Coordinates of C-alpha atoms in Angstrom, one line a residue:
M33 CA 126.8 103.2 59.7
R34 CA 129.4 105.1 61.6
S35 CA 130.5 103.9 65.0
S36 CA 131.2 107.4 66.4
G37 CA 128.9 108.7 69.1
I38 CA 127.3 105.4 69.8
I39 CA 125.6 105.4 73.2
S40 CA 127.5 102.9 75.4
C41 CA 124.4 101.6 77.2
L42 CA 122.9 100.2 74.0
S43 CA 123.4 96.6 73.0
C44 CA 124.6 96.4 69.4
A45 CA 126.1 93.7 67.1
Y46 CA 129.2 94.4 65.0
L47 CA 128.8 92.9 61.6
G48 CA 131.3 93.6 58.7
G49 CA 132.2 97.1 60.0
I50 CA 128.6 98.2 60.5
W51 CA 127.1 98.8 63.9
V52 CA 123.6 97.2 63.9
P53 CA 121.2 97.9 66.9
L54 CA 119.5 94.9 68.4
F55 CA 116.0 96.4 68.8
L56 CA 114.5 93.8 71.2
Q57 CA 117.5 93.9 73.6
I58 CA 117.5 97.7 73.6
V59 CA 113.7 97.7 74.4
K60 CA 113.9 95.1 77.1
E61 CA 116.8 96.7 78.9
S62 CA 115.2 100.1 78.8
Q63 CA 111.8 98.7 80.1
Q64 CA 113.4 96.8 82.9
Q65 CA 115.5 99.7 84.1
H66 CA 112.9 102.4 83.9
G67 CA 109.6 101.3 85.4
L68 CA 108.2 98.3 83.7
R69 CA 109.6 95.9 86.2
H70 CA 106.9 97.2 88.5
G71 CA 104.3 98.0 85.8
D72 CA 104.9 101.8 85.9
F73 CA 104.2 102.7 82.2
Q74 CA 104.1 106.5 83.0
R75 CA 107.7 106.4 84.2
Y76 CA 108.8 104.5 81.1
R77 CA 107.0 107.0 78.9
G78 CA 108.9 109.8 80.6
Y79 CA 112.2 108.1 80.1
C80 CA 111.4 107.7 76.3
S81 CA 110.6 111.4 76.0
R82 CA 113.9 112.4 77.8
R83 CA 115.9 109.9 75.7
L84 CA 114.3 111.3 72.5
R85 CA 115.4 114.8 73.5
R86 CA 118.9 113.7 74.1
L87 CA 119.2 111.9 70.8
R88 CA 117.8 114.9 68.8
K89 CA 120.2 117.2 70.6
T90 CA 123.2 114.9 70.0
L91 CA 122.3 114.4 66.3
N92 CA 121.4 118.1 65.8
F93 CA 118.0 116.9 64.6
K94 CA 115.8 119.4 66.4
M95 CA 112.2 120.0 65.4
G96 CA 112.4 123.8 65.2
N97 CA 112.8 126.0 68.3
R98 CA 110.7 127.1 71.3
H99 CA 108.7 129.5 69.1
K100 CA 108.1 127.4 66.0
F101 CA 107.7 123.8 65.2
T102 CA 109.4 122.5 62.1
G103 CA 108.7 118.8 61.3
K104 CA 111.5 116.6 60.0
K105 CA 111.5 113.1 58.8
V106 CA 114.4 110.6 58.9
T107 CA 115.2 109.5 55.4
E108 CA 117.6 107.1 53.9
E109 CA 119.9 109.9 52.7
I110 CA 120.6 111.0 56.3
L111 CA 120.8 107.5 57.6
S112 CA 124.5 107.8 58.5
D113 CA 124.2 106.9 62.1
N114 CA 122.2 104.1 63.8
R115 CA 120.9 106.5 66.3
Y116 CA 118.5 107.9 63.7
L117 CA 116.8 104.4 63.9
L118 CA 116.7 104.7 67.7
L119 CA 114.8 108.0 67.3
I120 CA 112.0 106.2 65.5
L121 CA 112.1 103.2 67.9
M122 CA 111.8 105.5 71.0
D123 CA 108.9 107.3 69.3
A124 CA 107.1 104.0 68.9
E125 CA 107.9 102.9 72.5
R126 CA 106.6 106.2 73.9
A127 CA 103.3 105.8 72.1
W128 CA 103.0 102.2 73.1
S129 CA 103.8 102.9 76.8
Y130 CA 101.2 105.7 76.8
A131 CA 98.7 103.2 75.4
M132 CA 99.5 100.7 78.1
Q133 CA 99.1 103.4 80.8
L134 CA 95.7 104.3 79.4
K135 CA 94.8 100.6 79.4
Q136 CA 95.4 100.5 83.1
E137 CA 93.3 103.6 83.7
A138 CA 90.5 102.5 81.3
N139 CA 89.3 100.0 83.9
T140 CA 87.7 102.9 85.9
E141 CA 87.4 105.4 83.0
P142 CA 86.0 103.6 79.9
R143 CA 86.3 106.8 77.8
K144 CA 90.0 106.5 77.8
R145 CA 89.8 103.4 75.6
F146 CA 89.5 105.7 72.5
H147 CA 92.7 107.5 73.4
L148 CA 94.3 104.1 74.0
L149 CA 93.5 102.9 70.4
S150 CA 94.8 106.3 69.0
R151 CA 98.2 105.8 70.7
L152 CA 98.5 102.2 69.5
R153 CA 97.8 103.3 66.0
K154 CA 100.5 106.0 66.4
A155 CA 103.0 103.3 67.6
V156 CA 102.2 101.1 64.6
K157 CA 102.8 104.1 62.3
H158 CA 106.2 104.7 63.8
A159 CA 107.0 100.9 63.5
E160 CA 106.0 101.0 59.8
E161 CA 108.5 103.9 59.3
L162 CA 111.2 101.9 61.1
E163 CA 110.6 98.9 58.9
R164 CA 110.7 101.0 55.8
L165 CA 114.0 102.6 56.7
C166 CA 115.5 99.2 57.6
E167 CA 114.8 98.1 54.0
S168 CA 117.9 100.3 53.1
N169 CA 121.0 98.5 51.8
R170 CA 122.9 100.0 54.7
V171 CA 121.2 97.7 57.1
D172 CA 121.9 94.0 57.4
A173 CA 119.4 91.2 57.2
K174 CA 119.1 90.6 60.9
T175 CA 118.2 94.1 61.6
K176 CA 115.6 94.0 58.9
L177 CA 114.0 90.9 60.6
E178 CA 114.0 92.7 63.9
A179 CA 112.2 95.6 62.5
Q180 CA 109.6 93.3 60.8
A181 CA 109.1 91.4 64.1
Y182 CA 108.6 94.6 66.0
M183 CA 106.1 95.9 63.4
A184 CA 104.2 92.6 63.5
Y185 CA 104.1 92.7 67.3
L186 CA 102.6 96.2 67.5
T187 CA 100.2 95.4 64.7
G188 CA 99.0 92.3 66.5
M189 CA 98.4 94.3 69.7
L190 CA 96.3 96.9 67.8
R191 CA 94.2 94.2 66.1
F192 CA 93.9 92.4 69.4
E193 CA 92.4 95.5 71.0
H194 CA 90.0 95.9 68.0
Q195 CA 89.0 92.3 68.5
E196 CA 90.1 91.4 64.9
W197 CA 91.1 88.0 66.0
K198 CA 92.1 86.6 62.6
A199 CA 94.3 89.6 61.7
A200 CA 95.8 89.7 65.2
M201 CA 96.6 85.9 65.0
E202 CA 98.4 86.3 61.7
A203 CA 100.5 89.3 63.0
F204 CA 101.5 87.4 66.2
N205 CA 102.4 84.2 64.2
K206 CA 104.6 86.3 62.0
C207 CA 106.3 87.9 65.0
K208 CA 106.7 84.5 66.6
T209 CA 108.3 82.9 63.5
I210 CA 110.8 85.7 63.1
Y211 CA 111.9 85.7 66.8
E212 CA 112.3 81.9 66.7
K213 CA 114.6 82.3 63.7
L214 CA 116.6 85.1 65.4
A215 CA 117.0 83.0 68.5
N216 CA 118.8 80.4 66.5
A217 CA 121.0 83.1 64.9
F218 CA 122.5 84.6 68.0
T219 CA 124.3 83.4 71.1
E220 CA 122.6 81.6 74.0
E221 CA 122.5 84.7 76.1
Q222 CA 120.9 86.8 73.4
A223 CA 118.5 84.0 72.5
V224 CA 116.9 84.0 76.0
L225 CA 115.3 87.4 75.2
Y226 CA 113.8 86.2 71.9
N227 CA 112.5 82.9 73.5
Q228 CA 110.9 85.0 76.3
R229 CA 109.1 87.2 73.7
V230 CA 107.9 84.0 72.0
E231 CA 106.5 82.8 75.3
E232 CA 104.7 86.1 75.8
I233 CA 103.1 85.9 72.4
S234 CA 101.9 82.3 72.6
P235 CA 98.9 82.9 75.0
N236 CA 97.7 85.7 72.7
I237 CA 97.8 83.4 69.8
R238 CA 95.8 80.7 71.7
Y239 CA 93.2 83.3 72.7
C240 CA 92.8 84.5 69.1
A241 CA 92.4 80.9 68.0
Y242 CA 89.8 80.3 70.7
N243 CA 87.7 83.3 69.5
I244 CA 88.0 82.2 65.9
G245 CA 86.5 78.8 66.9
D246 CA 89.2 76.5 68.0
Q247 CA 87.9 75.0 71.3
S248 CA 91.1 73.1 72.0
A249 CA 92.9 76.4 72.5
M250 CA 91.0 77.0 75.7
N251 CA 92.6 74.0 77.3
E252 CA 96.0 75.1 76.3
L253 CA 95.3 78.6 77.8
M254 CA 94.3 77.0 81.0
Q255 CA 97.4 74.9 81.1
M256 CA 99.6 78.0 80.5
R257 CA 97.8 79.8 83.3
L258 CA 98.3 76.8 85.7
R259 CA 102.0 76.5 84.9
S260 CA 102.7 80.3 85.4
G261 CA 100.4 80.8 88.3
G262 CA 98.6 83.6 86.5
T263 CA 98.9 85.8 83.3
E264 CA 100.2 89.2 82.8
G265 CA 100.1 92.0 80.2
L266 CA 97.6 92.4 77.4
L267 CA 95.9 89.0 77.8
A268 CA 95.5 89.0 81.6
E269 CA 92.1 90.6 82.0
K270 CA 90.6 89.0 78.9
L271 CA 91.7 85.5 79.9
E272 CA 90.3 85.9 83.5
A273 CA 87.1 87.2 82.1
L274 CA 86.9 84.3 79.7
I275 CA 87.5 81.7 82.4
T276 CA 84.9 83.4 84.6
Q277 CA 82.4 83.4 81.6
T278 CA 83.1 79.7 80.9
R279 CA 82.6 78.7 84.6
A280 CA 79.4 80.8 84.7
K281 CA 78.0 78.8 81.8
Q282 CA 78.9 75.5 83.6
A283 CA 77.5 76.9 86.9
A284 CA 74.1 77.2 85.2
T285 CA 73.8 73.4 85.5
M286 CA 75.1 73.2 89.0
S287 CA 72.3 73.3 91.7
E288 CA 73.7 71.6 94.8
V289 CA 76.9 70.4 96.6
E290 CA 77.4 67.5 99.0
W291 CA 79.7 67.7 102.0
R292 CA 80.0 65.3 104.9
G293 CA 76.9 63.4 104.1
R294 CA 74.6 66.4 103.6
T295 CA 73.4 67.9 100.3
V296 CA 73.1 71.7 100.2
P297 CA 71.5 73.7 97.4
V298 CA 73.7 76.4 95.9
K299 CA 71.7 79.4 94.5
I300 CA 74.4 82.0 94.6
D301 CA 76.2 82.4 91.2
K302 CA 79.5 83.6 92.7
V303 CA 79.6 80.5 95.0
R304 CA 78.9 78.2 92.0
I305 CA 81.7 79.7 90.0
F306 CA 84.1 79.3 92.9
L307 CA 83.2 75.7 93.6
L308 CA 83.5 74.9 89.9
G309 CA 87.0 76.4 89.7
L310 CA 88.1 74.8 93.0
A311 CA 89.3 71.6 91.3
D312 CA 91.3 73.6 88.7
N313 CA 92.9 75.7 91.4
E314 CA 93.8 72.5 93.4
A315 CA 95.4 71.0 90.3
A316 CA 97.4 74.2 89.7
I317 CA 98.8 74.2 93.2
A318 CA 99.8 70.5 92.8
Q319 CA 101.6 71.2 89.5
A320 CA 103.3 74.4 90.6
E321 CA 106.9 74.3 89.6
N322 CA 108.3 76.5 92.4
E323 CA 107.4 77.9 95.8
E324 CA 106.8 81.4 94.5
T325 CA 104.2 80.2 92.0
K326 CA 102.5 78.0 94.6
E327 CA 102.3 80.9 97.1
R328 CA 100.7 83.1 94.4
L329 CA 98.1 80.4 93.6
F330 CA 97.3 79.9 97.3
E331 CA 96.7 83.6 97.7
S332 CA 94.5 83.7 94.6
L333 CA 92.4 80.8 95.9
L334 CA 92.0 82.4 99.3
S335 CA 90.9 85.6 97.7
E336 CA 88.2 83.9 95.7
C337 CA 87.1 82.0 98.7
R338 CA 86.7 85.2 100.7
D339 CA 84.6 86.7 98.0
A340 CA 82.3 83.7 98.0
I341 CA 82.0 83.7 101.8
Q342 CA 81.1 87.4 101.7
A343 CA 78.3 86.7 99.1
V344 CA 77.0 84.0 101.5
R345 CA 77.1 86.4 104.4
E346 CA 75.0 88.8 102.5
E347 CA 72.4 86.1 101.9
L348 CA 72.7 84.9 105.5
K349 CA 71.6 88.3 107.1
P350 CA 67.9 88.1 106.0
D351 CA 67.9 84.4 106.8
Q352 CA 68.4 84.9 110.6
K353 CA 64.7 84.9 111.4
Q354 CA 64.1 81.8 109.3
R355 CA 67.1 80.1 111.0
E356 CA 65.5 80.7 114.4
H357 CA 62.3 78.9 113.2
S358 CA 64.3 76.1 111.7
L359 CA 66.2 75.6 114.9
E360 CA 62.9 75.0 116.7
N361 CA 61.5 72.6 114.1
D362 CA 64.8 70.7 113.3
S363 CA 66.0 70.3 116.8
G364 CA 69.2 72.4 116.4
K365 CA 70.0 71.5 112.8
V366 CA 71.5 74.6 111.0
S367 CA 69.9 75.9 107.9
N368 CA 71.2 75.2 104.4
I369 CA 72.7 78.6 103.9
Q370 CA 74.5 78.5 107.2
Y371 CA 75.9 75.0 106.4
L372 CA 77.1 76.3 103.0
H373 CA 78.9 79.1 104.9
S374 CA 80.5 76.5 107.1
Y375 CA 81.6 74.6 104.1
L376 CA 83.2 77.6 102.5
T377 CA 84.8 78.5 105.8
Y378 CA 86.2 75.0 106.0
I379 CA 87.8 75.4 102.5
K380 CA 89.3 78.7 103.5
L381 CA 90.8 77.4 106.7
S382 CA 92.0 74.2 105.1
T383 CA 93.7 76.1 102.3
A384 CA 95.4 78.4 104.9
I385 CA 96.7 75.4 106.7
R386 CA 98.1 73.9 103.5
R387 CA 99.7 77.2 102.6
N388 CA 101.4 77.6 106.0
E389 CA 102.5 73.9 105.9
S390 CA 104.0 74.5 102.5
M391 CA 105.9 77.5 103.8
A392 CA 107.1 75.4 106.8
K393 CA 108.4 72.7 104.5
S394 CA 110.4 75.2 102.5
L395 CA 111.8 76.6 105.7
Q396 CA 112.8 73.2 106.9
K397 CA 114.7 72.6 103.7
A398 CA 116.5 75.9 104.2
L399 CA 117.4 74.8 107.7
L400 CA 119.0 71.7 106.3
Q401 CA 121.1 73.9 103.9
Q402 CA 122.1 76.2 106.7
Q403 CA 125.8 76.0 106.1
R404 CA 125.6 76.8 102.4
S405 CA 123.3 79.8 103.2
E406 CA 125.9 81.2 105.6
E407 CA 128.6 80.9 103.0
D408 CA 126.4 82.8 100.5
G409 CA 125.9 85.6 103.0
K410 CA 122.1 85.2 103.2
R411 CA 120.0 85.3 106.3
T412 CA 119.9 81.9 107.9
P413 CA 116.4 80.6 108.9
R414 CA 115.9 79.8 112.5
P415 CA 113.5 77.3 114.3
Q416 CA 111.6 80.3 115.7
D417 CA 110.4 81.1 112.2
L418 CA 108.6 77.7 112.0
I419 CA 107.1 78.0 115.5
R420 CA 105.0 81.0 114.4
L421 CA 103.7 79.1 111.3
Y422 CA 102.6 76.1 113.5
D423 CA 100.9 78.5 115.9
I424 CA 98.8 79.9 113.1
I425 CA 98.0 76.3 111.9
L426 CA 96.8 75.3 115.4
Q427 CA 94.6 78.4 115.6
N428 CA 93.0 77.5 112.3
L429 CA 92.3 74.0 113.6
V430 CA 90.6 75.4 116.6
E431 CA 88.4 77.5 114.3
L432 CA 87.5 74.4 112.4
T433 CA 86.2 72.6 115.4
Q434 CA 83.9 75.6 116.1
L435 CA 82.1 75.6 112.7
P436 CA 78.3 75.6 113.0
G437 CA 76.8 72.3 112.0
L438 CA 79.9 70.2 112.8
E439 CA 79.6 70.2 116.6
E440 CA 77.9 66.9 116.7
D441 CA 80.1 65.3 113.9
K442 CA 82.2 62.9 116.1
N443 CA 84.4 61.8 113.2
F444 CA 85.2 65.3 112.1
Q445 CA 86.1 66.3 115.7
K446 CA 88.3 63.2 116.1
E447 CA 90.0 63.8 112.8
T448 CA 90.7 67.4 113.6
G449 CA 91.9 66.4 117.1
L450 CA 94.5 64.0 115.5
K451 CA 95.7 66.7 113.1
T452 CA 96.1 69.1 116.1
L453 CA 98.3 66.5 117.9
V454 CA 100.5 66.2 114.7
Y455 CA 101.1 69.9 114.5
K456 CA 101.6 70.3 118.2
A457 CA 104.3 67.6 118.0
Y458 CA 106.1 69.6 115.2
R459 CA 105.7 72.9 117.0
C460 CA 107.1 71.3 120.2
F461 CA 110.0 69.9 118.2
F462 CA 111.0 73.2 116.9
I463 CA 110.7 74.9 120.3
A464 CA 113.1 72.3 121.5
Q465 CA 115.5 73.0 118.6
S466 CA 115.4 76.7 119.6
Y467 CA 116.4 75.8 123.2
V468 CA 119.2 73.6 121.9
L469 CA 120.7 76.7 120.1
V470 CA 121.0 78.5 123.4
K471 CA 122.3 75.4 125.2
K472 CA 119.4 74.9 127.5
W473 CA 119.7 71.1 127.5
S474 CA 117.3 70.2 130.2
E475 CA 114.4 72.2 128.7
A476 CA 115.1 70.8 125.3
L477 CA 115.1 67.2 126.6
V478 CA 111.7 67.7 128.3
L479 CA 110.3 69.1 125.1
Y480 CA 111.6 66.1 123.1
E481 CA 109.8 63.8 125.5
R482 CA 106.6 65.8 124.9
V483 CA 107.0 65.4 121.2
L484 CA 107.3 61.6 121.6
K485 CA 104.1 61.7 123.8
Y486 CA 102.1 63.5 121.1
A487 CA 103.4 61.2 118.3
R488 CA 102.4 58.1 120.3
E489 CA 99.0 59.5 120.8
V490 CA 98.6 60.1 117.1
R491 CA 99.8 56.5 116.2
S492 CA 97.5 55.0 118.8
G493 CA 94.4 57.0 117.7
A494 CA 95.0 57.0 114.0
G495 CA 93.3 53.6 113.2
A496 CA 90.4 54.4 110.9
Y497 CA 91.7 57.9 110.1
M498 CA 94.8 57.0 108.2
N499 CA 93.4 58.2 104.9
S500 CA 92.8 61.7 106.3
L501 CA 96.2 61.8 107.9
K502 CA 98.1 60.9 104.6
E503 CA 98.6 64.5 103.6
L504 CA 100.0 65.5 107.0
P505 CA 103.7 65.2 107.9
D506 CA 104.7 61.7 108.9
V507 CA 105.0 61.3 112.7
Q508 CA 107.2 58.2 112.4
D509 CA 109.9 60.3 110.7
L510 CA 109.5 62.8 113.5
I511 CA 110.0 60.0 116.1
T512 CA 113.1 58.8 114.4
Q513 CA 114.5 62.3 114.2
V514 CA 113.7 63.0 117.9
N515 CA 115.5 59.9 119.1
A516 CA 118.6 60.9 117.1
E517 CA 118.4 64.4 118.5
K518 CA 118.2 63.1 122.1
Y519 CA 121.4 61.2 121.8
S520 CA 123.1 64.2 120.2
L521 CA 121.7 66.5 122.9
Q522 CA 123.0 64.3 125.7
A523 CA 126.5 64.2 124.1
S524 CA 126.5 68.0 123.7
A525 CA 125.4 68.4 127.3
I526 CA 128.3 66.3 128.5
L527 CA 130.8 68.1 126.4
D528 CA 129.5 71.5 127.6
A529 CA 129.8 70.4 131.2
N530 CA 133.5 69.4 130.6
D531 CA 134.2 72.7 129.0
T532 CA 132.6 74.5 132.0
H533 CA 134.9 72.7 134.5
E534 CA 137.9 73.6 132.4
T535 CA 137.0 77.3 132.3
E536 CA 136.4 77.4 136.0
S537 CA 140.0 76.4 137.1
P538 CA 141.5 78.4 140.0
S539 CA 144.0 80.0 137.7
Q540 CA 141.3 81.6 135.6
V541 CA 138.7 82.5 138.2
K542 CA 138.5 86.2 139.3
D543 CA 137.4 87.2 142.7
G544 CA 136.2 90.6 141.6
K545 CA 139.1 92.5 143.2
P546 CA 140.8 95.2 141.2
L547 CA 144.4 94.8 140.2
S548 CA 145.7 97.1 143.0
E549 CA 144.5 94.6 145.6
R550 CA 145.8 91.3 144.1
F551 CA 149.5 92.1 143.2
E552 CA 150.5 89.0 145.2
T553 CA 148.2 86.6 143.3
F554 CA 148.6 85.4 139.7
C555 CA 145.4 84.7 137.6
L556 CA 144.5 84.9 134.0
D557 CA 142.4 88.0 133.5
P558 CA 141.5 88.7 129.9
S559 CA 140.0 92.0 130.9
L560 CA 143.4 93.5 131.5
V561 CA 144.0 93.8 127.7
S562 CA 140.5 95.2 127.1
K563 CA 139.1 98.7 127.3
Q564 CA 137.4 98.0 130.6
V565 CA 140.3 97.3 132.9
S566 CA 139.7 96.9 136.7
L567 CA 142.7 98.6 138.2
V568 CA 141.3 100.3 141.3
H569 CA 137.9 100.8 143.0
F570 CA 136.3 103.8 141.4
P571 CA 134.7 105.8 142.8
P572 CA 136.6 105.2 146.1
G573 CA 134.6 104.0 149.2
F574 CA 133.7 106.2 152.1
Q575 CA 136.1 106.4 155.1
P576 CA 135.5 107.7 158.7
I577 CA 137.0 111.1 159.6
P578 CA 136.9 113.2 162.9
C579 CA 134.1 115.7 163.1
K580 CA 134.6 119.5 163.5
P581 CA 134.5 120.4 167.3
L582 CA 131.7 122.6 168.7
F583 CA 132.4 125.4 171.1
F584 CA 129.9 126.4 173.9
D585 CA 130.3 129.9 175.7
L586 CA 129.4 129.0 179.3
A587 CA 130.4 132.4 180.9
L588 CA 128.0 134.5 178.9
N589 CA 125.1 134.2 181.4
H590 CA 127.4 135.3 184.4
V591 CA 128.9 138.5 182.8
A592 CA 127.7 141.9 184.1
F593 CA 127.9 144.6 181.5
P594 CA 128.8 148.2 182.5
P595 CA 126.0 150.9 182.7
L596 CA 125.5 152.9 179.5
E597 CA 123.1 155.7 180.7
D598 CA 125.7 158.4 180.3
K599 CA 126.2 157.3 176.7
V600 CA 122.6 157.6 175.7
E601 CA 121.3 161.1 174.4
Q602 CA 118.7 162.7 176.6
K603 CA 115.3 163.5 175.1
A604 CA 114.5 167.2 175.1
K605 CA 111.4 168.4 176.9
S606 CA 108.5 169.6 174.8
G607 CA 105.6 172.1 175.5
L608 CA 103.9 175.2 174.3
T609 CA 107.1 177.2 174.2
G610 CA 108.8 174.7 172.1
Y611 CA 105.8 174.5 169.8
I612 CA 105.9 178.3 169.2
K613 CA 109.6 178.3 168.7
G614 CA 109.2 175.6 166.2
I615 CA 106.6 177.5 164.1
F616 CA 108.9 180.6 163.8
G617 CA 112.0 178.6 163.2
F618 CA 113.7 179.3 166.5
K619 CA 115.5 176.4 168.0
S620 CA 117.4 176.1 171.2

């Protein structure tokens, strides 16, 4: 194939003067850059359409014009550029992405499942054409294997949706075998993609084997789910439904649960399923490989617990009247349904406490690696971040002590009180650490003493409750750390006091006067080289000035003015004669 016009963003291998596209690498890069990182299949489908248009225009391989459609097929005779193979690959990816988009929408609109299967069949048809073209002598062996693996992958997905488990398993096994061979043929960087695709296919193969009749495959699927913290893609919904179905079968034999010496019947199916899966979820959290997976598992467990609590609340509403009668007959003993609600609430609060404690431990590790984080340019954790987590934990412990049915349980109240003291000690410790950062030595020292007080109370009252406190942070380690911090704090306070005396030497102290008033005195004033220089008082202060004099005319009252009668015009006499003259216009 010619190397002219090759799109630079594509990943290709150069073998013997022929440019060979690596289909899987092209597909993965396109998916990650155009929507599939966030599960947006519609965006990826739009990208495939635009890319097809660009390829056809570049290759002058247009399907007619705007008025008439003229179908064309890629044949071996015109296979002079590897971009003709990319045309078919993008056609298959566009059909596949549309099918995955319809799969998401089919959860609420079941009729779209028919369209989904149609688009998958279209994708398989394009993959068959790609495999046929790659049988040409112009294509090397590795590209032929890539086309066969891509064809097998899409075929397996189609058979999987049709629930043809044996055919789907055969297609996935073929795809897995080819990708494993290709992983050994390329470099380590390129082999990562092929190994990831093998890991994606493995759960599908196990699920097909389980449906064929292999019961051991179910255990392998559960282990995969526990290691990854959940499943994604084609198998996610089916595996979750299978796990729920399996637990529902086991729940049919579950009738009661025992907690703190009291046996409570469990009649709600959702609660039975949750309690049966509780041990598996706990094991998954314990086996989590990283903090992100553990956090996801905690959230999943809390979500299931909330659903179970909601189911109990719905049953609890009509039980209120019966509960009032039971209170009269049983001398304050709560009903079974109320006690079951308390048990599920206890599980929820305990899980929330463990989640926050796990987050606090990861933050403490980050605090120890503070220097390295600063060098990497990342945000450095602060003690204030842990204070908030311990506040939430203490609030959860308060809610535990208020659960109905446990008010008279002295052992439970004592155990919860000891846990509260442990977390109070840790919260107090990190509050002291935050005061140390701002050099408030006396406040920090008082808080360290309070930490030691809480720790001694825990050690003195632990006694018979050591087993329940094993999962909590060790207070002895905290006591050792506080004692070390106290000595460090005292040394820092002494050094800080010495530095303060040095900075307050007479030659460096300013009296607040501007420069114009202290020309005769020398002192070190760093502000003189800054933008805010104190040269003069501005605005200037007020100064007294003489007032404007007032003049009083004392002679005005003693002056006699001359007579003015001769200056005033005399008023003419009026009468009948004047009236008549006025009528006729005669005037004197």
